[in-house]
JSON list of C-alpha atoms in Angstrom, two decimals:
[
{"chain": "A", "resi": 15, "resn": "MET", "atom": "CA", "xyz": [-48.54, 23.84, -93.95]},
{"chain": "A", "resi": 16, "resn": "ARG", "atom": "CA", "xyz": [-48.78, 23.48, -90.16]},
{"chain": "A", "resi": 17, "resn": "LYS", "atom": "CA", "xyz": [-50.78, 20.58, -88.77]},
{"chain": "A", "resi": 18, "resn": "ILE", "atom": "CA", "xyz": [-53.35, 21.06, -86.00]},
{"chain": "A", "resi": 19, "resn": "THR", "atom": "CA", "xyz": [-53.32, 18.28, -83.41]},
{"chain": "A", "resi": 20, "resn": "LEU", "atom": "CA", "xyz": [-55.57, 17.59, -80.47]},
{"chain": "A", "resi": 21, "resn": "PHE", "atom": "CA", "xyz": [-53.31, 15.98, -77.83]},
{"chain": "A", "resi": 22, "resn": "ILE", "atom": "CA", "xyz": [-55.40, 15.08, -74.80]},
{"chain": "A", "resi": 23, "resn": "ALA", "atom": "CA", "xyz": [-56.33, 12.32, -72.35]},
{"chain": "A", "resi": 24, "resn": "MET", "atom": "CA", "xyz": [-59.81, 11.13, -71.51]},
{"chain": "A", "resi": 25, "resn": "SER", "atom": "CA", "xyz": [-61.46, 8.54, -69.34]},
{"chain": "A", "resi": 26, "resn": "LEU", "atom": "CA", "xyz": [-62.65, 5.34, -70.94]},
{"chain": "A", "resi": 27, "resn": "ASP", "atom": "CA", "xyz": [-66.19, 6.75, -70.87]},
{"chain": "A", "resi": 28, "resn": "GLY", "atom": "CA", "xyz": [-65.18, 9.95, -72.69]},
{"chain": "A", "resi": 29, "resn": "TYR", "atom": "CA", "xyz": [-64.54, 12.60, -70.01]},
{"chain": "A", "resi": 30, "resn": "ILE", "atom": "CA", "xyz": [-61.56, 14.99, -69.78]},
{"chain": "A", "resi": 31, "resn": "ALA", "atom": "CA", "xyz": [-62.42, 16.19, -66.27]},
{"chain": "A", "resi": 32, "resn": "ASP", "atom": "CA", "xyz": [-64.53, 14.85, -63.42]},
{"chain": "A", "resi": 33, "resn": "SER", "atom": "CA", "xyz": [-67.78, 16.47, -62.31]},
{"chain": "A", "resi": 34, "resn": "GLU", "atom": "CA", "xyz": [-65.81, 18.96, -60.17]},
{"chain": "A", "resi": 35, "resn": "GLY", "atom": "CA", "xyz": [-63.48, 19.83, -63.08]},
{"chain": "A", "resi": 36, "resn": "GLY", "atom": "CA", "xyz": [-60.62, 17.84, -61.54]},
{"chain": "A", "resi": 37, "resn": "VAL", "atom": "CA", "xyz": [-58.01, 15.78, -63.36]},
{"chain": "A", "resi": 38, "resn": "GLY", "atom": "CA", "xyz": [-56.45, 13.91, -60.45]},
{"chain": "A", "resi": 39, "resn": "TRP", "atom": "CA", "xyz": [-57.57, 10.63, -62.02]},
{"chain": "A", "resi": 40, "resn": "LEU", "atom": "CA", "xyz": [-55.25, 11.10, -65.05]},
{"chain": "A", "resi": 41, "resn": "ASN", "atom": "CA", "xyz": [-52.89, 8.22, -64.41]},
{"chain": "A", "resi": 42, "resn": "GLY", "atom": "CA", "xyz": [-52.42, 4.60, -65.33]},
{"chain": "A", "resi": 43, "resn": "GLN", "atom": "CA", "xyz": [-53.10, 1.47, -63.37]},
{"chain": "A", "resi": 44, "resn": "GLY", "atom": "CA", "xyz": [-49.63, 0.94, -61.94]},
{"chain": "A", "resi": 45, "resn": "SER", "atom": "CA", "xyz": [-46.52, 2.95, -61.21]},
{"chain": "A", "resi": 46, "resn": "ASP", "atom": "CA", "xyz": [-44.92, 5.85, -63.09]},
{"chain": "A", "resi": 47, "resn": "GLU", "atom": "CA", "xyz": [-42.02, 3.55, -64.01]},
{"chain": "A", "resi": 48, "resn": "GLU", "atom": "CA", "xyz": [-44.43, 1.81, -66.40]},
{"chain": "A", "resi": 49, "resn": "ASN", "atom": "CA", "xyz": [-45.15, 5.05, -68.28]},
{"chain": "A", "resi": 50, "resn": "ILE", "atom": "CA", "xyz": [-43.76, 6.11, -71.65]},
{"chain": "A", "resi": 51, "resn": "ASP", "atom": "CA", "xyz": [-42.88, 9.77, -72.24]},
{"chain": "A", "resi": 52, "resn": "ALA", "atom": "CA", "xyz": [-45.17, 10.43, -75.21]},
{"chain": "A", "resi": 53, "resn": "TYR", "atom": "CA", "xyz": [-45.36, 14.14, -74.30]},
{"chain": "A", "resi": 54, "resn": "THR", "atom": "CA", "xyz": [-41.68, 14.87, -75.03]},
{"chain": "A", "resi": 55, "resn": "ALA", "atom": "CA", "xyz": [-41.84, 13.11, -78.39]},
{"chain": "A", "resi": 56, "resn": "PHE", "atom": "CA", "xyz": [-45.05, 14.96, -79.27]},
{"chain": "A", "resi": 57, "resn": "THR", "atom": "CA", "xyz": [-43.79, 18.43, -78.31]},
{"chain": "A", "resi": 58, "resn": "LYS", "atom": "CA", "xyz": [-40.71, 18.17, -80.54]},
{"chain": "A", "resi": 59, "resn": "ASN", "atom": "CA", "xyz": [-43.01, 18.87, -83.49]},
{"chain": "A", "resi": 60, "resn": "ILE", "atom": "CA", "xyz": [-45.00, 21.79, -82.05]},
{"chain": "A", "resi": 61, "resn": "ASP", "atom": "CA", "xyz": [-44.29, 25.42, -81.23]},
{"chain": "A", "resi": 62, "resn": "THR", "atom": "CA", "xyz": [-47.79, 26.79, -80.64]},
{"chain": "A", "resi": 63, "resn": "ILE", "atom": "CA", "xyz": [-50.52, 25.86, -78.15]},
{"chain": "A", "resi": 64, "resn": "LEU", "atom": "CA", "xyz": [-54.19, 26.83, -78.09]},
{"chain": "A", "resi": 65, "resn": "MET", "atom": "CA", "xyz": [-56.31, 26.45, -74.97]},
{"chain": "A", "resi": 66, "resn": "GLY", "atom": "CA", "xyz": [-59.43, 27.86, -73.43]},
{"chain": "A", "resi": 67, "resn": "TRP", "atom": "CA", "xyz": [-59.57, 29.96, -70.26]},
{"chain": "A", "resi": 68, "resn": "ASN", "atom": "CA", "xyz": [-60.58, 27.08, -67.97]},
{"chain": "A", "resi": 69, "resn": "THR", "atom": "CA", "xyz": [-57.64, 24.95, -69.09]},
{"chain": "A", "resi": 70, "resn": "TYR", "atom": "CA", "xyz": [-55.27, 27.89, -68.68]},
{"chain": "A", "resi": 71, "resn": "HIS", "atom": "CA", "xyz": [-56.64, 28.69, -65.22]},
{"chain": "A", "resi": 72, "resn": "GLN", "atom": "CA", "xyz": [-56.35, 25.07, -64.07]},
{"chain": "A", "resi": 73, "resn": "VAL", "atom": "CA", "xyz": [-52.74, 24.81, -65.27]},
{"chain": "A", "resi": 74, "resn": "ALA", "atom": "CA", "xyz": [-51.75, 28.19, -63.81]},
{"chain": "A", "resi": 75, "resn": "THR", "atom": "CA", "xyz": [-53.45, 27.84, -60.42]},
{"chain": "A", "resi": 76, "resn": "GLU", "atom": "CA", "xyz": [-53.72, 24.11, -59.69]},
{"chain": "A", "resi": 77, "resn": "LEU", "atom": "CA", "xyz": [-51.43, 21.95, -61.80]},
{"chain": "A", "resi": 78, "resn": "SER", "atom": "CA", "xyz": [-48.37, 24.22, -61.98]},
{"chain": "A", "resi": 79, "resn": "PRO", "atom": "CA", "xyz": [-48.81, 27.33, -59.83]},
{"chain": "A", "resi": 80, "resn": "GLY", "atom": "CA", "xyz": [-45.84, 29.66, -59.85]},
{"chain": "A", "resi": 81, "resn": "GLU", "atom": "CA", "xyz": [-44.33, 28.42, -63.11]},
{"chain": "A", "resi": 82, "resn": "TRP", "atom": "CA", "xyz": [-45.83, 28.45, -66.58]},
{"chain": "A", "resi": 83, "resn": "VAL", "atom": "CA", "xyz": [-45.01, 24.94, -67.83]},
{"chain": "A", "resi": 84, "resn": "TYR", "atom": "CA", "xyz": [-45.46, 25.85, -71.49]},
{"chain": "A", "resi": 85, "resn": "LYS", "atom": "CA", "xyz": [-42.91, 28.68, -71.55]},
{"chain": "A", "resi": 86, "resn": "ASP", "atom": "CA", "xyz": [-41.05, 27.10, -74.49]},
{"chain": "A", "resi": 87, "resn": "PHE", "atom": "CA", "xyz": [-44.12, 27.48, -76.72]},
{"chain": "A", "resi": 88, "resn": "THR", "atom": "CA", "xyz": [-46.27, 30.37, -77.88]},
{"chain": "A", "resi": 89, "resn": "THR", "atom": "CA", "xyz": [-49.56, 29.81, -76.08]},
{"chain": "A", "resi": 90, "resn": "TYR", "atom": "CA", "xyz": [-52.84, 31.43, -77.10]},
{"chain": "A", "resi": 91, "resn": "VAL", "atom": "CA", "xyz": [-55.53, 31.46, -74.42]},
{"chain": "A", "resi": 92, "resn": "LEU", "atom": "CA", "xyz": [-58.97, 32.00, -75.90]},
{"chain": "A", "resi": 93, "resn": "THR", "atom": "CA", "xyz": [-60.96, 34.16, -73.52]},
{"chain": "A", "resi": 94, "resn": "HIS", "atom": "CA", "xyz": [-63.11, 37.25, -73.24]},
{"chain": "A", "resi": 95, "resn": "LYS", "atom": "CA", "xyz": [-61.10, 38.25, -70.17]},
{"chain": "A", "resi": 96, "resn": "LYS", "atom": "CA", "xyz": [-58.17, 40.52, -70.98]},
{"chain": "A", "resi": 97, "resn": "PRO", "atom": "CA", "xyz": [-55.22, 39.91, -68.67]},
{"chain": "A", "resi": 98, "resn": "PRO", "atom": "CA", "xyz": [-51.98, 41.35, -70.03]},
{"chain": "A", "resi": 99, "resn": "SER", "atom": "CA", "xyz": [-50.25, 39.15, -72.56]},
{"chain": "A", "resi": 100, "resn": "GLU", "atom": "CA", "xyz": [-46.58, 38.23, -72.27]},
{"chain": "A", "resi": 101, "resn": "GLU", "atom": "CA", "xyz": [-44.07, 37.28, -74.93]},
{"chain": "A", "resi": 102, "resn": "ASN", "atom": "CA", "xyz": [-45.10, 33.62, -75.19]},
{"chain": "A", "resi": 103, "resn": "LEU", "atom": "CA", "xyz": [-48.47, 33.79, -73.44]},
{"chain": "A", "resi": 104, "resn": "ARG", "atom": "CA", "xyz": [-51.16, 35.63, -75.37]},
{"chain": "A", "resi": 105, "resn": "PHE", "atom": "CA", "xyz": [-54.76, 36.18, -74.36]},
{"chain": "A", "resi": 106, "resn": "THR", "atom": "CA", "xyz": [-57.19, 36.70, -77.22]},
{"chain": "A", "resi": 107, "resn": "ASP", "atom": "CA", "xyz": [-60.89, 36.85, -77.94]},
{"chain": "A", "resi": 108, "resn": "GLU", "atom": "CA", "xyz": [-60.33, 36.15, -81.64]},
{"chain": "A", "resi": 109, "resn": "PRO", "atom": "CA", "xyz": [-62.72, 33.41, -82.80]},
{"chain": "A", "resi": 110, "resn": "PRO", "atom": "CA", "xyz": [-60.84, 30.07, -82.57]},
{"chain": "A", "resi": 111, "resn": "ALA", "atom": "CA", "xyz": [-61.45, 29.10, -86.19]},
{"chain": "A", "resi": 112, "resn": "ASP", "atom": "CA", "xyz": [-60.18, 32.47, -87.45]},
{"chain": "A", "resi": 113, "resn": "LEU", "atom": "CA", "xyz": [-57.11, 32.30, -85.20]},
{"chain": "A", "resi": 114, "resn": "LEU", "atom": "CA", "xyz": [-56.25, 28.79, -86.33]},
{"chain": "A", "resi": 115, "resn": "LYS", "atom": "CA", "xyz": [-56.68, 29.58, -90.00]},
{"chain": "A", "resi": 116, "resn": "ARG", "atom": "CA", "xyz": [-54.35, 32.56, -89.59]},
{"chain": "A", "resi": 117, "resn": "LEU", "atom": "CA", "xyz": [-51.75, 30.60, -87.59]},
{"chain": "A", "resi": 118, "resn": "LYS", "atom": "CA", "xyz": [-51.87, 27.65, -89.95]},
{"chain": "A", "resi": 119, "resn": "GLY", "atom": "CA", "xyz": [-50.81, 29.93, -92.81]},
{"chain": "A", "resi": 120, "resn": "GLU", "atom": "CA", "xyz": [-47.82, 31.30, -90.88]},
{"chain": "A", "resi": 121, "resn": "ALA", "atom": "CA", "xyz": [-44.39, 29.69, -90.76]},
{"chain": "A", "resi": 122, "resn": "GLY", "atom": "CA", "xyz": [-43.72, 27.40, -87.83]},
{"chain": "A", "resi": 123, "resn": "LYS", "atom": "CA", "xyz": [-44.13, 23.94, -86.41]},
{"chain": "A", "resi": 124, "resn": "ASP", "atom": "CA", "xyz": [-47.43, 22.22, -85.70]},
{"chain": "A", "resi": 125, "resn": "ILE", "atom": "CA", "xyz": [-50.16, 23.57, -83.42]},
{"chain": "A", "resi": 126, "resn": "TRP", "atom": "CA", "xyz": [-51.38, 21.75, -80.30]},
{"chain": "A", "resi": 127, "resn": "ILE", "atom": "CA", "xyz": [-54.98, 22.00, -79.15]},
{"chain": "A", "resi": 128, "resn": "CYS", "atom": "CA", "xyz": [-54.54, 21.49, -75.41]},
{"chain": "A", "resi": 129, "resn": "GLY", "atom": "CA", "xyz": [-58.16, 21.87, -74.23]},
{"chain": "A", "resi": 130, "resn": "GLY", "atom": "CA", "xyz": [-60.79, 22.31, -73.11]},
{"chain": "A", "resi": 131, "resn": "ALA", "atom": "CA", "xyz": [-63.97, 20.73, -74.30]},
{"chain": "A", "resi": 132, "resn": "ASN", "atom": "CA", "xyz": [-65.67, 23.91, -75.53]},
{"chain": "A", "resi": 133, "resn": "LEU", "atom": "CA", "xyz": [-62.69, 24.82, -77.72]},
{"chain": "A", "resi": 134, "resn": "VAL", "atom": "CA", "xyz": [-62.39, 21.25, -79.02]},
{"chain": "A", "resi": 135, "resn": "GLN", "atom": "CA", "xyz": [-66.09, 21.19, -79.89]},
{"chain": "A", "resi": 136, "resn": "GLN", "atom": "CA", "xyz": [-65.83, 24.42, -81.88]},
{"chain": "A", "resi": 137, "resn": "LEU", "atom": "CA", "xyz": [-62.82, 23.12, -83.81]},
{"chain": "A", "resi": 138, "resn": "VAL", "atom": "CA", "xyz": [-64.45, 19.72, -84.47]},
{"chain": "A", "resi": 139, "resn": "ASN", "atom": "CA", "xyz": [-67.52, 21.50, -85.84]},
{"chain": "A", "resi": 140, "resn": "ALA", "atom": "CA", "xyz": [-65.28, 23.71, -88.02]},
{"chain": "A", "resi": 141, "resn": "ASP", "atom": "CA", "xyz": [-63.40, 20.54, -89.13]},
{"chain": "A", "resi": 142, "resn": "LEU", "atom": "CA", "xyz": [-60.03, 22.12, -88.31]},
{"chain": "A", "resi": 143, "resn": "ILE", "atom": "CA", "xyz": [-58.35, 19.31, -86.39]},
{"chain": "A", "resi": 144, "resn": "ASP", "atom": "CA", "xyz": [-55.95, 17.34, -88.58]},
{"chain": "A", "resi": 145, "resn": "CYS", "atom": "CA", "xyz": [-54.79, 14.79, -86.01]},
{"chain": "A", "resi": 146, "resn": "TYR", "atom": "CA", "xyz": [-56.48, 13.36, -82.91]},
{"chain": "A", "resi": 147, "resn": "TYR", "atom": "CA", "xyz": [-53.92, 12.08, -80.38]},
{"chain": "A", "resi": 148, "resn": "ILE", "atom": "CA", "xyz": [-56.01, 10.71, -77.53]},
{"chain": "A", "resi": 149, "resn": "THR", "atom": "CA", "xyz": [-54.83, 8.74, -74.53]},
{"chain": "A", "resi": 150, "resn": "LEU", "atom": "CA", "xyz": [-57.49, 6.56, -72.92]},
{"chain": "A", "resi": 151, "resn": "ILE", "atom": "CA", "xyz": [-57.13, 6.39, -69.14]},
{"chain": "A", "resi": 152, "resn": "PRO", "atom": "CA", "xyz": [-58.34, 3.18, -67.41]},
{"chain": "A", "resi": 153, "resn": "THR", "atom": "CA", "xyz": [-61.01, 4.98, -65.40]},
{"chain": "A", "resi": 154, "resn": "LEU", "atom": "CA", "xyz": [-64.79, 5.23, -65.70]},
{"chain": "A", "resi": 155, "resn": "LEU", "atom": "CA", "xyz": [-65.88, 8.57, -64.29]},
{"chain": "A", "resi": 156, "resn": "GLY", "atom": "CA", "xyz": [-69.61, 8.33, -64.97]},
{"chain": "A", "resi": 157, "resn": "ALA", "atom": "CA", "xyz": [-69.97, 12.10, -65.19]},
{"chain": "A", "resi": 158, "resn": "GLY", "atom": "CA", "xyz": [-67.92, 15.21, -65.85]},
{"chain": "A", "resi": 159, "resn": "VAL", "atom": "CA", "xyz": [-66.73, 17.25, -68.81]},
{"chain": "A", "resi": 160, "resn": "ARG", "atom": "CA", "xyz": [-67.21, 15.21, -71.97]},
{"chain": "A", "resi": 161, "resn": "LEU", "atom": "CA", "xyz": [-64.57, 15.58, -74.69]},
{"chain": "A", "resi": 162, "resn": "PHE", "atom": "CA", "xyz": [-66.88, 15.11, -77.68]},
{"chain": "A", "resi": 163, "resn": "GLU", "atom": "CA", "xyz": [-70.34, 16.34, -76.77]},
{"chain": "A", "resi": 164, "resn": "ARG", "atom": "CA", "xyz": [-72.06, 16.79, -80.10]},
{"chain": "A", "resi": 165, "resn": "ALA", "atom": "CA", "xyz": [-70.64, 17.21, -83.55]},
{"chain": "A", "resi": 166, "resn": "ASP", "atom": "CA", "xyz": [-72.78, 18.83, -86.20]},
{"chain": "A", "resi": 167, "resn": "HIS", "atom": "CA", "xyz": [-71.42, 16.50, -88.88]},
{"chain": "A", "resi": 168, "resn": "GLU", "atom": "CA", "xyz": [-69.61, 13.20, -89.31]},
{"chain": "A", "resi": 169, "resn": "ILE", "atom": "CA", "xyz": [-65.81, 13.18, -89.45]},
{"chain": "A", "resi": 170, "resn": "LYS", "atom": "CA", "xyz": [-64.21, 9.98, -90.69]},
{"chain": "A", "resi": 171, "resn": "LEU", "atom": "CA", "xyz": [-60.81, 9.15, -89.22]},
{"chain": "A", "resi": 172, "resn": "ARG", "atom": "CA", "xyz": [-58.01, 6.74, -90.03]},
{"chain": "A", "resi": 173, "resn": "LEU", "atom": "CA", "xyz": [-56.05, 5.03, -87.26]},
{"chain": "A", "resi": 174, "resn": "LEU", "atom": "CA", "xyz": [-52.31, 5.73, -87.60]},
{"chain": "A", "resi": 175, "resn": "HIS", "atom": "CA", "xyz": [-50.88, 4.30, -84.39]},
{"chain": "A", "resi": 176, "resn": "THR", "atom": "CA", "xyz": [-51.73, 2.66, -81.09]},
{"chain": "A", "resi": 177, "resn": "GLN", "atom": "CA", "xyz": [-49.57, 2.11, -78.06]},
{"chain": "A", "resi": 178, "resn": "SER", "atom": "CA", "xyz": [-50.43, 0.72, -74.64]},
{"chain": "A", "resi": 179, "resn": "TYR", "atom": "CA", "xyz": [-48.57, 1.10, -71.36]},
{"chain": "A", "resi": 180, "resn": "ASN", "atom": "CA", "xyz": [-49.50, 1.18, -67.71]},
{"chain": "A", "resi": 181, "resn": "GLY", "atom": "CA", "xyz": [-53.12, 0.36, -68.60]},
{"chain": "A", "resi": 182, "resn": "MET", "atom": "CA", "xyz": [-53.40, 3.44, -70.83]},
{"chain": "A", "resi": 183, "resn": "THR", "atom": "CA", "xyz": [-53.88, 3.30, -74.59]},
{"chain": "A", "resi": 184, "resn": "GLU", "atom": "CA", "xyz": [-52.73, 6.02, -76.96]},
{"chain": "A", "resi": 185, "resn": "LEU", "atom": "CA", "xyz": [-54.72, 6.35, -80.16]},
{"chain": "A", "resi": 186, "resn": "ILE", "atom": "CA", "xyz": [-53.56, 8.53, -83.04]},
{"chain": "A", "resi": 187, "resn": "TYR", "atom": "CA", "xyz": [-56.06, 9.27, -85.80]},
{"chain": "A", "resi": 188, "resn": "VAL", "atom": "CA", "xyz": [-55.98, 11.54, -88.84]},
{"chain": "A", "resi": 189, "resn": "ARG", "atom": "CA", "xyz": [-58.84, 12.67, -91.03]},
{"chain": "A", "resi": 190, "resn": "ARG", "atom": "CA", "xyz": [-59.59, 10.43, -94.01]}
]
C-alpha cells in the first residue's frame, strides 16, 4: 500500500512561512555548496503530490512562475476554486481525507503532502500521515504560519533518521 509522507521545512520555532506568507528564509547558515540534495532522493519514491491552494498559488506565481516544477508528478490541489485541470495538475474540492484514502488504495508510488498548514492539520487530525520528513531551518521567525497548530489527539512517532548539513537538520519520523 502507498505511504503518505509529509516532506516539508520549518523554522526552529515551528513555522513554515513568515507572517507575510513568505519563505525566503528557507536556507541554511552557509553556502549552497554545503547542502545535500535530499529532495531528489525523496522524489524517487513518489508519484503523487497533495497541496492546498495557497501552496499551489505561491509555487505557481512566486517560486516558479512560468513553469510548473512538479510536472513529473500527478498533483492534486485541494481548493474550492475550480480552475481547469490538466493532465498532471488536478484541482479538487474532494475532502482531503477521502481523497487520500482513495489514492492510497490505488496502484502507484508514495504520496507527498507538500503543504500547507491547513491541509497538514486536517491530515494529522485524521491520522493519515505515515511518515514525517521535516527539515529544521536555523531561523527563529517569532510569528507566521505554524506547521502544527493543534492536534485533537496524541500521535506517537519513532525517529528513523537524522542528518545535518549547512546548519539544517533533517528529521524523519514514522508512526509507532
